[in-house]
Amino acid sequence: MSSDSAKEDCLGWAARDPSGVLSPYKFSRRVVGDDDVSLSITHCGVCYADVAWTRNKLGHSKYPLVPGHEIVGIIREVGSNVKRFKVGDHVGVGTYVNSCRECEYCDDGLEVHCLKGAIFTFDSLDVDGTITKGGYSSYIVVHERYCFRIPENYPSALAAPLLCAGITVYTPMMRHNMNQPGKTLGVVGLGGLGHLAVKFGKAFGLTVTVFSTSISKKGEALALLGADKFVLSSDEQQMMALAKSFDFIINTASGDIPFDPYLSLLKTAGVLVLVGFPSEVKFSPASLLMGMKTISGSITGGTKQTQEMLDFCAAHKIYPDIEVIPIQYANEALERLIKKDVKYRFVIDIEGSLK
């Protein structure tokens, strides 16, 4: 490692152990390579992944751990081979920062599914042997391929949640043709992902129904987000009344729910997409076989589709609902996120508070 890259000139907030408590932390980033860009981070969205990794929920967290993979910033330096960006450009970085760039999925712009494994934005082993550190920090160095142009006049703070929450729901909606005006869409759960699924559904011209176990979500689903209908999913009569009426259902919830009732709501050849992480998925085979229905899974998206989604949001004025916070509030924000006490995404004002 060169002396330049060894300078601990990046200020971040890191967890030191599975308590997940974040505090200030200085570290070094790699020097800017020929194909890299360095960006000063202005905003970073807060995702449930930040909770899971800082608290070692999956058992492989490496400390100190700097979370954050919904990153927006301004380019401050570019490598000699960089053609797509210049100093001063507003760009975003999502859930991964590298891949093999040789396999069939990388060739198709589906780098997140790289055969050798995408290198994630934090807590992942990078090509130089270091552990990646995320966006709760002052700047980041990334290969230009994994950067996205933030459309002109699209507010940086609002762009941040699109880099994970937005692309996580947009990708399966496009894959399963959930952009056909007049079709019916059900959205299970109304958090960071679910509220964007509603917004995309309305922009695509779908009839959108929100399913929730909480009647308190009814007003915000209909009045704030513009959904067409609201269904209390614990009300068996409301659910049965909608049998075989949906073309698509997207489940954004990570809690364990019964799947048979939702499969019964699908029309013949209907699709239920899972983007949350419940601990298990149970359903009767008959629920799938009768009516040749499909259950599909999806995570985030490739570079090509991420840029497409950002441009679509700008063109259709789709904006996440956010609460902007200073970095000093990050620990409280993660606690509130666990309690689902946010409408609908926290975004850290890195530029204004990380000193």
mmCIF file of C-alpha atoms in Angstrom:
data_model
loop_
_atom_site.group_PDB
_atom_site.id
_atom_site.type_symbol
_atom_site.label_atom_id
_atom_site.label_comp_id
_atom_site.label_asym_id
_atom_site.label_seq_id
_atom_site.Cartn_x
_atom_site.Cartn_y
_atom_site.Cartn_z
ATOM 1 C CA MET A 1 0.000 0.000 0.000
ATOM 2 C CA SER A 2 1.438 3.375 -0.952
ATOM 3 C CA SER A 3 2.000 6.102 1.610
ATOM 4 C CA ASP A 4 -0.745 8.150 -0.069
ATOM 5 C CA SER A 5 -3.397 5.501 0.485
ATOM 6 C CA ALA A 6 -2.279 4.939 4.068
ATOM 7 C CA LYS A 7 -3.351 8.423 5.156
ATOM 8 C CA GLU A 8 -6.287 8.162 7.506
ATOM 9 C CA ASP A 9 -8.056 11.127 5.956
ATOM 10 C CA CYS A 10 -11.562 9.642 5.687
ATOM 11 C CA LEU A 11 -13.847 10.376 8.616
ATOM 12 C CA GLY A 12 -16.705 7.986 9.195
ATOM 13 C CA TRP A 13 -18.926 6.499 11.865
ATOM 14 C CA ALA A 14 -18.292 2.843 12.625
ATOM 15 C CA ALA A 15 -19.567 0.027 14.801
ATOM 16 C CA ARG A 16 -16.801 -1.678 16.781
ATOM 17 C CA ASP A 17 -18.717 -4.757 17.959
ATOM 18 C CA PRO A 18 -22.117 -6.500 17.705
ATOM 19 C CA SER A 19 -23.728 -3.894 19.964
ATOM 20 C CA GLY A 20 -23.930 -1.955 16.694
ATOM 21 C CA VAL A 21 -23.221 1.346 18.434
ATOM 22 C CA LEU A 22 -21.714 3.814 15.962
ATOM 23 C CA SER A 23 -19.081 6.396 16.828
ATOM 24 C CA PRO A 24 -16.519 8.528 14.937
ATOM 25 C CA TYR A 25 -13.764 6.602 13.184
ATOM 26 C CA LYS A 26 -10.865 7.672 10.955
ATOM 27 C CA PHE A 27 -9.580 5.389 8.217
ATOM 28 C CA SER A 28 -7.920 5.367 4.809
ATOM 29 C CA ARG A 29 -9.389 4.890 1.347
ATOM 30 C CA ARG A 30 -7.405 3.509 -1.561
ATOM 31 C CA VAL A 31 -5.727 5.942 -3.946
ATOM 32 C CA VAL A 32 -7.751 6.842 -7.033
ATOM 33 C CA GLY A 33 -6.928 4.355 -9.800
ATOM 34 C CA ASP A 34 -7.086 5.001 -13.540
ATOM 35 C CA ASP A 35 -10.728 3.829 -13.714
ATOM 36 C CA ASP A 36 -11.862 5.223 -10.370
ATOM 37 C CA VAL A 37 -13.722 8.272 -9.194
ATOM 38 C CA SER A 38 -13.520 9.798 -5.738
ATOM 39 C CA LEU A 39 -16.641 11.502 -4.473
ATOM 40 C CA SER A 40 -17.316 13.693 -1.485
ATOM 41 C CA ILE A 41 -20.406 12.186 0.106
ATOM 42 C CA THR A 42 -23.249 14.628 0.692
ATOM 43 C CA HIS A 43 -26.011 12.204 1.741
ATOM 44 C CA CYS A 44 -26.432 8.562 2.721
ATOM 45 C CA GLY A 45 -29.697 6.698 3.183
ATOM 46 C CA VAL A 46 -30.263 4.442 6.193
ATOM 47 C CA CYS A 47 -31.240 0.884 5.254
ATOM 48 C CA TYR A 48 -32.194 -2.081 7.440
ATOM 49 C CA ALA A 49 -29.007 -3.709 6.122
ATOM 50 C CA ASP A 50 -27.152 -1.164 8.272
ATOM 51 C CA VAL A 51 -28.867 -2.650 11.340
ATOM 52 C CA ALA A 52 -28.254 -6.258 10.289
ATOM 53 C CA TRP A 53 -24.554 -5.798 9.548
ATOM 54 C CA THR A 54 -23.579 -3.492 12.408
ATOM 55 C CA ARG A 55 -25.220 -5.933 14.845
ATOM 56 C CA ASN A 56 -23.769 -9.042 13.156
ATOM 57 C CA LYS A 57 -27.205 -10.548 12.491
ATOM 58 C CA LEU A 58 -25.760 -12.731 9.718
ATOM 59 C CA GLY A 59 -22.681 -13.790 11.686
ATOM 60 C CA HIS A 60 -19.932 -12.522 9.384
ATOM 61 C CA SER A 61 -19.560 -8.813 10.170
ATOM 62 C CA LYS A 62 -15.978 -7.560 10.279
ATOM 63 C CA TYR A 63 -15.256 -4.694 12.683
ATOM 64 C CA PRO A 64 -14.759 -1.778 12.669
ATOM 65 C CA LEU A 65 -17.704 -1.634 10.266
ATOM 66 C CA VAL A 66 -18.791 1.543 8.453
ATOM 67 C CA PRO A 67 -22.316 0.966 7.064
ATOM 68 C CA GLY A 68 -24.287 2.797 4.364
ATOM 69 C CA HIS A 69 -25.041 1.807 0.762
ATOM 70 C CA GLU A 70 -27.405 4.532 -0.454
ATOM 71 C CA ILE A 71 -24.712 7.075 -1.264
ATOM 72 C CA VAL A 72 -24.950 10.378 -3.097
ATOM 73 C CA GLY A 73 -22.093 12.808 -3.564
ATOM 74 C CA ILE A 74 -20.084 15.115 -5.789
ATOM 75 C CA ILE A 75 -17.063 13.891 -7.741
ATOM 76 C CA ARG A 76 -13.853 15.504 -6.546
ATOM 77 C CA GLU A 77 -11.287 13.484 -8.508
ATOM 78 C CA VAL A 78 -11.290 11.179 -11.550
ATOM 79 C CA GLY A 79 -8.769 8.642 -12.831
ATOM 80 C CA SER A 80 -6.995 9.064 -16.157
ATOM 81 C CA ASN A 81 -9.227 6.554 -17.988
ATOM 82 C CA VAL A 82 -12.560 7.877 -16.711
ATOM 83 C CA LYS A 83 -14.787 9.080 -19.550
ATOM 84 C CA ARG A 84 -18.330 9.028 -18.105
ATOM 85 C CA PHE A 85 -17.826 11.545 -15.322
ATOM 86 C CA LYS A 86 -15.966 14.732 -14.499
ATOM 87 C CA VAL A 87 -15.144 16.656 -11.351
ATOM 88 C CA GLY A 88 -18.270 18.338 -9.993
ATOM 89 C CA ASP A 89 -20.774 15.759 -11.271
ATOM 90 C CA HIS A 90 -23.501 14.587 -8.898
ATOM 91 C CA VAL A 91 -23.396 10.789 -8.661
ATOM 92 C CA GLY A 92 -24.733 7.906 -6.624
ATOM 93 C CA VAL A 93 -23.271 4.626 -5.384
ATOM 94 C CA GLY A 94 -25.505 1.717 -4.435
ATOM 95 C CA THR A 95 -25.179 -1.656 -2.766
ATOM 96 C CA TYR A 96 -22.069 -2.929 -4.580
ATOM 97 C CA VAL A 97 -18.800 -1.353 -5.738
ATOM 98 C CA ASN A 98 -17.145 -4.060 -7.819
ATOM 99 C CA SER A 99 -17.620 -7.342 -9.689
ATOM 100 C CA CYS A 100 -15.587 -9.536 -12.019
ATOM 101 C CA ARG A 101 -16.723 -7.628 -15.146
ATOM 102 C CA GLU A 102 -16.177 -10.830 -17.174
ATOM 103 C CA CYS A 103 -19.060 -13.232 -16.481
ATOM 104 C CA GLU A 104 -22.342 -13.433 -18.379
ATOM 105 C CA TYR A 105 -24.204 -11.448 -15.715
ATOM 106 C CA CYS A 106 -21.657 -8.635 -15.667
ATOM 107 C CA ASP A 107 -21.803 -8.610 -19.476
ATOM 108 C CA ASP A 108 -25.581 -8.189 -19.253
ATOM 109 C CA GLY A 109 -25.349 -5.306 -16.796
ATOM 110 C CA LEU A 110 -26.539 -7.541 -13.926
ATOM 111 C CA GLU A 111 -23.383 -7.095 -11.865
ATOM 112 C CA VAL A 112 -25.174 -7.653 -8.574
ATOM 113 C CA HIS A 113 -25.503 -11.311 -9.688
ATOM 114 C CA CYS A 114 -21.819 -11.638 -10.698
ATOM 115 C CA LEU A 115 -20.790 -15.306 -10.805
ATOM 116 C CA LYS A 116 -17.708 -14.587 -8.699
ATOM 117 C CA GLY A 117 -19.780 -12.525 -6.286
ATOM 118 C CA ALA A 118 -20.383 -8.813 -6.323
ATOM 119 C CA ILE A 119 -18.240 -6.836 -3.890
ATOM 120 C CA PHE A 120 -20.642 -5.035 -1.609
ATOM 121 C CA THR A 121 -20.271 -1.414 -0.577
ATOM 122 C CA PHE A 122 -19.430 -2.263 3.020
ATOM 123 C CA ASP A 123 -18.043 -5.262 4.934
ATOM 124 C CA SER A 124 -16.933 -7.004 1.735
ATOM 125 C CA LEU A 125 -13.454 -8.130 0.687
ATOM 126 C CA ASP A 126 -12.265 -5.777 -2.050
ATOM 127 C CA VAL A 127 -9.846 -6.642 -4.865
ATOM 128 C CA ASP A 128 -6.934 -4.994 -3.019
ATOM 129 C CA GLY A 129 -7.497 -7.138 0.069
ATOM 130 C CA THR A 130 -9.080 -4.409 2.162
ATOM 131 C CA ILE A 131 -12.578 -4.519 3.666
ATOM 132 C CA THR A 132 -15.012 -2.098 2.024
ATOM 133 C CA LYS A 133 -16.437 0.704 4.124
ATOM 134 C CA GLY A 134 -19.716 2.399 3.364
ATOM 135 C CA GLY A 135 -21.331 5.784 3.103
ATOM 136 C CA TYR A 136 -21.481 6.899 6.731
ATOM 137 C CA SER A 137 -18.238 8.641 5.805
ATOM 138 C CA SER A 138 -16.810 11.772 4.228
ATOM 139 C CA TYR A 139 -15.780 10.332 0.860
ATOM 140 C CA ILE A 140 -15.498 7.107 -1.124
ATOM 141 C CA VAL A 141 -13.410 5.810 -4.040
ATOM 142 C CA VAL A 142 -15.255 3.645 -6.574
ATOM 143 C CA HIS A 143 -14.658 2.226 -10.065
ATOM 144 C CA GLU A 144 -16.676 4.436 -12.430
ATOM 145 C CA ARG A 145 -18.769 1.494 -13.630
ATOM 146 C CA TYR A 146 -20.529 1.324 -10.264
ATOM 147 C CA CYS A 147 -21.429 5.025 -10.139
ATOM 148 C CA PHE A 148 -24.704 6.477 -11.365
ATOM 149 C CA ARG A 149 -25.446 9.918 -12.682
ATOM 150 C CA ILE A 150 -27.999 11.735 -10.547
ATOM 151 C CA PRO A 151 -30.328 13.518 -13.003
ATOM 152 C CA GLU A 152 -30.108 17.283 -13.108
ATOM 153 C CA ASN A 153 -32.368 19.027 -10.606
ATOM 154 C CA TYR A 154 -33.108 15.793 -8.705
ATOM 155 C CA PRO A 155 -32.423 16.610 -5.022
ATOM 156 C CA SER A 156 -29.437 14.699 -3.633
ATOM 157 C CA ALA A 157 -31.127 13.816 -0.343
ATOM 158 C CA LEU A 158 -34.114 12.333 -2.180
ATOM 159 C CA ALA A 159 -31.918 10.392 -4.600
ATOM 160 C CA ALA A 160 -30.183 8.428 -1.828
ATOM 161 C CA PRO A 161 -32.995 5.932 -1.016
ATOM 162 C CA LEU A 162 -33.364 5.090 -4.700
ATOM 163 C CA LEU A 163 -29.916 3.424 -4.668
ATOM 164 C CA CYS A 164 -31.216 0.489 -2.582
ATOM 165 C CA ALA A 165 -34.914 0.766 -1.689
ATOM 166 C CA GLY A 166 -35.868 2.164 -5.084
ATOM 167 C CA ILE A 167 -33.963 -0.248 -7.281
ATOM 168 C CA THR A 168 -34.982 -3.211 -5.082
ATOM 169 C CA VAL A 169 -38.643 -2.762 -6.023
ATOM 170 C CA TYR A 170 -38.106 -1.347 -9.539
ATOM 171 C CA THR A 171 -36.033 -4.333 -10.742
ATOM 172 C CA PRO A 172 -38.637 -7.091 -10.218
ATOM 173 C CA MET A 173 -41.438 -4.805 -11.379
ATOM 174 C CA MET A 174 -39.675 -4.401 -14.723
ATOM 175 C CA ARG A 175 -38.630 -8.063 -14.925
ATOM 176 C CA HIS A 176 -42.222 -9.246 -14.487
ATOM 177 C CA ASN A 177 -43.779 -6.548 -16.691
ATOM 178 C CA MET A 178 -45.486 -4.763 -13.831
ATOM 179 C CA ASN A 179 -45.517 -1.607 -15.944
ATOM 180 C CA GLN A 180 -48.667 -2.339 -17.939
ATOM 181 C CA PRO A 181 -51.311 0.365 -17.419
ATOM 182 C CA GLY A 182 -54.612 -0.961 -16.117
ATOM 183 C CA LYS A 183 -53.155 -4.035 -14.412
ATOM 184 C CA THR A 184 -53.628 -4.616 -10.684
ATOM 185 C CA LEU A 185 -50.810 -4.503 -8.142
ATOM 186 C CA GLY A 186 -50.843 -5.421 -4.460
ATOM 187 C CA VAL A 187 -48.115 -4.058 -2.182
ATOM 188 C CA VAL A 188 -47.538 -5.885 1.101
ATOM 189 C CA GLY A 189 -45.931 -3.650 3.733
ATOM 190 C CA LEU A 190 -45.582 0.120 3.717
ATOM 191 C CA GLY A 191 -42.033 0.909 4.744
ATOM 192 C CA GLY A 192 -39.032 2.213 2.810
ATOM 193 C CA LEU A 193 -39.501 -0.313 -0.006
ATOM 194 C CA GLY A 194 -43.292 -0.522 0.034
ATOM 195 C CA HIS A 195 -43.942 3.199 -0.269
ATOM 196 C CA LEU A 196 -41.719 3.325 -3.360
ATOM 197 C CA ALA A 197 -43.472 0.287 -4.854
ATOM 198 C CA VAL A 198 -46.739 2.236 -4.529
ATOM 199 C CA LYS A 199 -45.209 5.277 -6.235
ATOM 200 C CA PHE A 200 -43.784 3.188 -9.095
ATOM 201 C CA GLY A 201 -47.076 1.338 -9.488
ATOM 202 C CA LYS A 202 -49.005 4.588 -9.837
ATOM 203 C CA ALA A 203 -46.430 5.966 -12.291
ATOM 204 C CA PHE A 204 -46.850 2.795 -14.395
ATOM 205 C CA GLY A 205 -50.616 3.299 -14.466
ATOM 206 C CA LEU A 206 -51.487 0.329 -12.264
ATOM 207 C CA THR A 207 -54.371 0.044 -9.829
ATOM 208 C CA VAL A 208 -52.521 -0.200 -6.521
ATOM 209 C CA THR A 209 -53.773 -1.820 -3.311
ATOM 210 C CA VAL A 210 -51.780 -1.649 -0.069
ATOM 211 C CA PHE A 211 -51.938 -4.591 2.359
ATOM 212 C CA SER A 212 -50.994 -3.946 5.960
ATOM 213 C CA THR A 213 -51.609 -5.406 9.400
ATOM 214 C CA SER A 214 -51.898 -1.871 10.768
ATOM 215 C CA ILE A 215 -55.109 0.112 10.189
ATOM 216 C CA SER A 216 -53.138 3.249 11.067
ATOM 217 C CA LYS A 217 -51.442 2.957 7.661
ATOM 218 C CA LYS A 218 -54.724 3.440 5.786
ATOM 219 C CA GLY A 219 -54.700 7.220 5.716
ATOM 220 C CA GLU A 220 -51.114 7.540 4.572
ATOM 221 C CA ALA A 221 -51.508 4.793 1.948
ATOM 222 C CA LEU A 222 -54.514 6.465 0.340
ATOM 223 C CA ALA A 223 -54.039 10.178 0.984
ATOM 224 C CA LEU A 224 -50.263 10.561 1.175
ATOM 225 C CA LEU A 225 -49.059 7.948 -1.303
ATOM 226 C CA GLY A 226 -52.054 7.825 -3.663
ATOM 227 C CA ALA A 227 -52.848 4.122 -3.456
ATOM 228 C CA ASP A 228 -56.263 3.195 -4.841
ATOM 229 C CA LYS A 229 -57.269 0.807 -2.062
ATOM 230 C CA PHE A 230 -56.213 -0.284 1.410
ATOM 231 C CA VAL A 231 -56.784 -3.763 2.851
ATOM 232 C CA LEU A 232 -56.288 -4.813 6.452
ATOM 233 C CA SER A 233 -54.555 -8.125 5.794
ATOM 234 C CA SER A 234 -55.664 -9.591 9.133
ATOM 235 C CA ASP A 235 -59.315 -9.201 8.088
ATOM 236 C CA GLU A 236 -60.208 -12.531 6.505
ATOM 237 C CA GLN A 237 -63.388 -11.194 4.867
ATOM 238 C CA GLN A 238 -61.562 -8.294 3.210
ATOM 239 C CA MET A 239 -58.962 -10.722 1.877
ATOM 240 C CA MET A 240 -61.465 -13.296 0.583
ATOM 241 C CA ALA A 241 -63.426 -10.586 -1.219
ATOM 242 C CA LEU A 242 -60.384 -9.957 -3.424
ATOM 243 C CA ALA A 243 -59.790 -13.571 -4.547
ATOM 244 C CA LYS A 244 -58.271 -13.945 -8.030
ATOM 245 C CA SER A 245 -58.188 -10.202 -8.657
ATOM 246 C CA PHE A 246 -54.487 -9.280 -8.788
ATOM 247 C CA ASP A 247 -52.030 -9.540 -11.656
ATOM 248 C CA PHE A 248 -49.072 -8.874 -9.359
ATOM 249 C CA ILE A 249 -48.252 -8.725 -5.666
ATOM 250 C CA ILE A 250 -44.933 -7.472 -4.304
ATOM 251 C CA ASN A 251 -44.118 -8.439 -0.725
ATOM 252 C CA THR A 252 -41.765 -5.879 0.810
ATOM 253 C CA ALA A 253 -42.215 -7.111 4.392
ATOM 254 C CA SER A 254 -39.543 -9.080 6.222
ATOM 255 C CA GLY A 255 -41.869 -10.451 8.880
ATOM 256 C CA ASP A 256 -43.192 -13.983 8.636
ATOM 257 C CA ILE A 257 -46.607 -13.976 6.964
ATOM 258 C CA PRO A 258 -48.872 -16.720 5.589
ATOM 259 C CA PHE A 259 -48.377 -16.953 1.827
ATOM 260 C CA ASP A 260 -51.442 -18.992 0.879
ATOM 261 C CA PRO A 261 -53.879 -16.090 1.418
ATOM 262 C CA TYR A 262 -51.854 -13.868 -0.910
ATOM 263 C CA LEU A 263 -51.458 -16.556 -3.570
ATOM 264 C CA SER A 264 -55.253 -16.938 -3.528
ATOM 265 C CA LEU A 265 -55.549 -13.267 -4.498
ATOM 266 C CA LEU A 266 -53.619 -13.744 -7.757
ATOM 267 C CA LYS A 267 -55.276 -14.191 -11.106
ATOM 268 C CA THR A 268 -54.277 -17.132 -13.297
ATOM 269 C CA ALA A 269 -50.560 -16.758 -14.131
ATOM 270 C CA GLY A 270 -50.230 -14.054 -11.476
ATOM 271 C CA VAL A 271 -46.856 -13.267 -9.905
ATOM 272 C CA LEU A 272 -45.923 -12.826 -6.244
ATOM 273 C CA VAL A 273 -42.510 -11.215 -5.837
ATOM 274 C CA LEU A 274 -40.539 -11.410 -2.617
ATOM 275 C CA VAL A 275 -38.058 -8.608 -1.882
ATOM 276 C CA GLY A 276 -38.038 -8.791 1.924
ATOM 277 C CA PHE A 277 -36.252 -11.388 4.042
ATOM 278 C CA PRO A 278 -38.711 -13.362 6.172
ATOM 279 C CA SER A 279 -37.186 -16.200 8.171
ATOM 280 C CA GLU A 280 -39.197 -18.752 6.196
ATOM 281 C CA VAL A 281 -41.658 -19.022 3.313
ATOM 282 C CA LYS A 282 -44.468 -21.557 3.645
ATOM 283 C CA PHE A 283 -47.317 -22.296 1.265
ATOM 284 C CA SER A 284 -49.331 -25.211 -0.011
ATOM 285 C CA PRO A 285 -48.152 -26.488 -3.413
ATOM 286 C CA ALA A 286 -51.783 -26.335 -4.544
ATOM 287 C CA SER A 287 -51.737 -22.564 -4.036
ATOM 288 C CA LEU A 288 -49.039 -22.366 -6.689
ATOM 289 C CA LEU A 289 -50.157 -25.134 -9.037
ATOM 290 C CA MET A 290 -53.813 -24.189 -9.291
ATOM 291 C CA GLY A 291 -53.749 -21.173 -11.584
ATOM 292 C CA MET A 292 -50.094 -21.681 -12.642
ATOM 293 C CA LYS A 293 -48.879 -18.908 -10.356
ATOM 294 C CA THR A 294 -45.316 -17.799 -9.795
ATOM 295 C CA ILE A 295 -43.333 -16.871 -6.702
ATOM 296 C CA SER A 296 -40.186 -14.947 -7.548
ATOM 297 C CA GLY A 297 -37.353 -13.405 -5.542
ATOM 298 C CA SER A 298 -35.246 -10.336 -6.200
ATOM 299 C CA ILE A 299 -32.577 -8.191 -4.566
ATOM 300 C CA THR A 300 -31.235 -4.921 -5.975
ATOM 301 C CA GLY A 301 -30.470 -4.361 -9.654
ATOM 302 C CA GLY A 302 -27.689 -4.089 -12.188
ATOM 303 C CA THR A 303 -25.939 -0.900 -13.265
ATOM 304 C CA LYS A 304 -27.933 -0.442 -16.474
ATOM 305 C CA GLN A 305 -31.307 -0.719 -14.733
ATOM 306 C CA THR A 306 -30.250 1.442 -11.793
ATOM 307 C CA GLN A 307 -29.463 4.342 -14.108
ATOM 308 C CA GLU A 308 -32.725 3.713 -15.969
ATOM 309 C CA MET A 309 -34.622 3.853 -12.668
ATOM 310 C CA LEU A 310 -32.976 7.117 -11.616
ATOM 311 C CA ASP A 311 -33.866 8.696 -14.953
ATOM 312 C CA PHE A 312 -37.437 7.359 -14.698
ATOM 313 C CA CYS A 313 -37.852 8.895 -11.231
ATOM 314 C CA ALA A 314 -36.625 12.249 -12.477
ATOM 315 C CA ALA A 315 -38.883 12.170 -15.547
ATOM 316 C CA HIS A 316 -41.980 11.203 -13.540
ATOM 317 C CA LYS A 317 -41.182 13.274 -10.430
ATOM 318 C CA ILE A 318 -41.094 10.219 -8.158
ATOM 319 C CA TYR A 319 -39.613 11.237 -4.822
ATOM 320 C CA PRO A 320 -39.142 9.073 -1.725
ATOM 321 C CA ASP A 321 -40.592 10.384 1.540
ATOM 322 C CA ILE A 322 -37.642 10.976 3.844
ATOM 323 C CA GLU A 323 -36.550 12.312 7.209
ATOM 324 C CA VAL A 324 -33.166 14.047 6.997
ATOM 325 C CA ILE A 325 -30.953 13.589 10.058
ATOM 326 C CA PRO A 326 -27.420 14.518 11.178
ATOM 327 C CA ILE A 327 -24.845 11.750 11.538
ATOM 328 C CA GLN A 328 -24.905 12.307 15.308
ATOM 329 C CA TYR A 329 -28.473 10.931 15.299
ATOM 330 C CA ALA A 330 -27.521 7.698 13.497
ATOM 331 C CA ASN A 331 -27.770 5.423 16.544
ATOM 332 C CA GLU A 332 -31.235 6.719 17.411
ATOM 333 C CA ALA A 333 -32.267 6.372 13.763
ATOM 334 C CA LEU A 334 -31.263 2.700 13.692
ATOM 335 C CA GLU A 335 -33.289 2.081 16.869
ATOM 336 C CA ARG A 336 -36.284 3.835 15.333
ATOM 337 C CA LEU A 337 -35.843 1.835 12.126
ATOM 338 C CA ILE A 338 -36.098 -1.397 14.127
ATOM 339 C CA LYS A 339 -39.376 -0.098 15.561
ATOM 340 C CA LYS A 340 -40.565 0.943 12.058
ATOM 341 C CA ASP A 341 -40.802 4.499 13.363
ATOM 342 C CA VAL A 342 -39.936 6.370 10.167
ATOM 343 C CA LYS A 343 -41.905 7.614 7.160
ATOM 344 C CA TYR A 344 -40.281 6.207 5.165
ATOM 345 C CA ARG A 345 -36.514 6.488 4.915
ATOM 346 C CA PHE A 346 -33.884 8.206 7.029
ATOM 347 C CA VAL A 347 -31.252 10.086 5.036
ATOM 348 C CA ILE A 348 -28.095 11.301 6.753
ATOM 349 C CA ASP A 349 -26.913 14.813 5.843
ATOM 350 C CA ILE A 350 -23.253 13.813 5.656
ATOM 351 C CA GLU A 351 -22.070 17.090 4.154
ATOM 352 C CA GLY A 352 -23.798 19.187 6.784
ATOM 353 C CA SER A 353 -23.042 17.182 9.909
ATOM 354 C CA LEU A 354 -19.962 14.951 9.547
ATOM 355 C CA LYS A 355 -17.133 17.135 10.800
#
